[in-house]
């Protein structure tokens, strides 16, 4: 399933999408990003589901998403940076034991951005950002070997 086939609704305007709370945008963005990760992993190679799940979890955890923010930060428009900042600074965030507060806040901002772009129908932009994250992931993995 392609990311652009997920929504049966018409895109929102940026002003409409900004009416949602940062944590609500992050709620959606988390799933959008996870679908993109699962799609990328699946297309790389036909692997057992357990291995796919393990790799997907590694890519959607807070530390990985926090690092992804650094990889795309220079690419973001002013509006996108504002959305990311809103998510990062949102109140009411409960940090799980497996993440640092700083990483979790960055990850929440990252998910907020992905939710916002998805609601606005900015699928090409989501793919552009994801490609940079995924390309850097592949390079980081190759350099580690």
Coordinates of C-alpha atoms in Angstrom, one line a residue, residues 30-142:
X30 CA 3.9 8.1 14.0
X31 CA 1.8 5.7 11.9
X32 CA 2.6 7.5 8.7
X33 CA 6.4 7.2 9.3
X34 CA 6.0 3.6 10.4
X35 CA 4.2 2.7 7.2
X36 CA 7.0 4.3 5.2
X37 CA 9.7 2.4 7.2
X38 CA 7.8 -0.9 6.8
X39 CA 7.4 -0.3 3.0
X40 CA 11.1 0.5 2.6
X41 CA 12.2 -2.5 4.5
X42 CA 9.9 -4.8 2.7
X43 CA 11.0 -3.5 -0.7
X44 CA 14.7 -4.0 0.2
X45 CA 14.5 -7.7 0.5
X46 CA 12.0 -10.5 1.2
X47 CA 12.7 -11.4 4.8
X48 CA 10.9 -13.2 7.6
X49 CA 8.3 -11.1 9.3
X50 CA 10.1 -11.4 12.7
X51 CA 13.2 -9.8 11.1
X52 CA 11.2 -7.1 9.4
X53 CA 9.5 -6.3 12.7
X54 CA 12.9 -6.1 14.6
X55 CA 14.3 -3.8 11.9
X56 CA 11.2 -1.6 11.8
X57 CA 11.2 -1.2 15.6
X58 CA 14.9 0.0 15.4
X59 CA 13.9 2.7 12.8
X60 CA 10.8 4.0 14.6
X61 CA 12.3 4.3 18.1
X62 CA 12.8 7.7 19.6
X63 CA 16.6 7.8 19.3
X64 CA 16.5 7.0 15.6
X65 CA 13.8 9.6 14.9
X66 CA 15.8 12.2 17.0
X67 CA 18.8 11.5 14.8
X68 CA 16.6 11.8 11.7
X69 CA 15.7 15.3 12.7
X70 CA 19.3 16.3 12.4
X71 CA 19.6 14.8 8.9
X72 CA 16.6 16.8 7.6
X73 CA 16.8 20.0 9.7
X74 CA 18.6 22.0 7.0
X75 CA 16.0 21.0 4.4
X76 CA 13.0 22.2 6.3
X77 CA 11.0 25.3 5.3
X78 CA 10.3 27.9 8.0
X79 CA 6.8 26.5 8.3
X80 CA 8.0 22.9 8.7
X81 CA 10.5 24.0 11.3
X82 CA 7.8 25.7 13.2
X83 CA 5.7 22.6 13.2
X84 CA 8.6 20.4 14.3
X85 CA 9.3 22.9 17.1
X86 CA 5.7 22.9 18.2
X87 CA 5.8 19.1 18.5
X88 CA 9.2 19.2 20.3
X89 CA 7.9 21.7 22.8
X90 CA 4.5 20.2 23.4
X91 CA 3.3 19.8 27.0
X92 CA 1.9 16.6 28.3
X93 CA 4.7 14.3 26.9
X94 CA 5.3 11.2 29.0
X95 CA 8.8 9.9 28.3
X96 CA 9.1 6.1 28.2
X97 CA 11.9 4.4 30.1
X98 CA 13.7 3.4 26.9
X99 CA 14.2 7.0 25.7
X100 CA 16.0 10.1 26.9
X101 CA 13.7 13.2 27.4
X102 CA 15.7 15.1 24.7
X103 CA 15.4 12.3 22.1
X104 CA 11.7 11.7 22.9
X105 CA 10.9 15.4 22.4
X106 CA 12.8 15.5 19.1
X107 CA 11.0 12.4 18.0
X108 CA 7.6 13.9 18.9
X109 CA 8.5 16.9 16.8
X110 CA 9.5 14.6 14.0
X111 CA 6.2 12.7 14.2
X112 CA 4.3 16.0 14.4
X113 CA 5.9 17.1 11.2
X114 CA 5.0 13.9 9.4
X115 CA 1.4 14.1 10.6
X116 CA 1.1 17.7 9.5
X117 CA 2.6 17.0 6.0
X118 CA 0.3 14.0 5.6
X119 CA -2.8 15.9 6.5
X120 CA -1.9 18.6 4.1
X121 CA -1.5 16.0 1.3
X122 CA 2.2 16.8 1.0
X123 CA 3.1 13.2 0.0
X124 CA 5.9 14.2 -2.3
X125 CA 7.5 16.2 0.5
X126 CA 7.2 13.3 2.9
X127 CA 8.9 11.0 0.4
X128 CA 11.7 13.6 -0.2
X129 CA 12.4 13.9 3.6
X130 CA 12.1 10.1 4.1
X131 CA 14.5 9.4 1.2
X132 CA 17.2 11.6 2.9
X133 CA 16.7 9.8 6.2
X134 CA 16.7 6.4 4.5
X135 CA 19.7 7.1 2.4
X136 CA 21.7 8.3 5.4
X137 CA 20.5 5.2 7.3
X138 CA 22.0 3.0 4.5
X139 CA 25.2 5.0 4.5
X140 CA 25.5 4.9 8.3
X141 CA 24.9 1.1 8.2
X142 CA 27.5 0.6 5.5

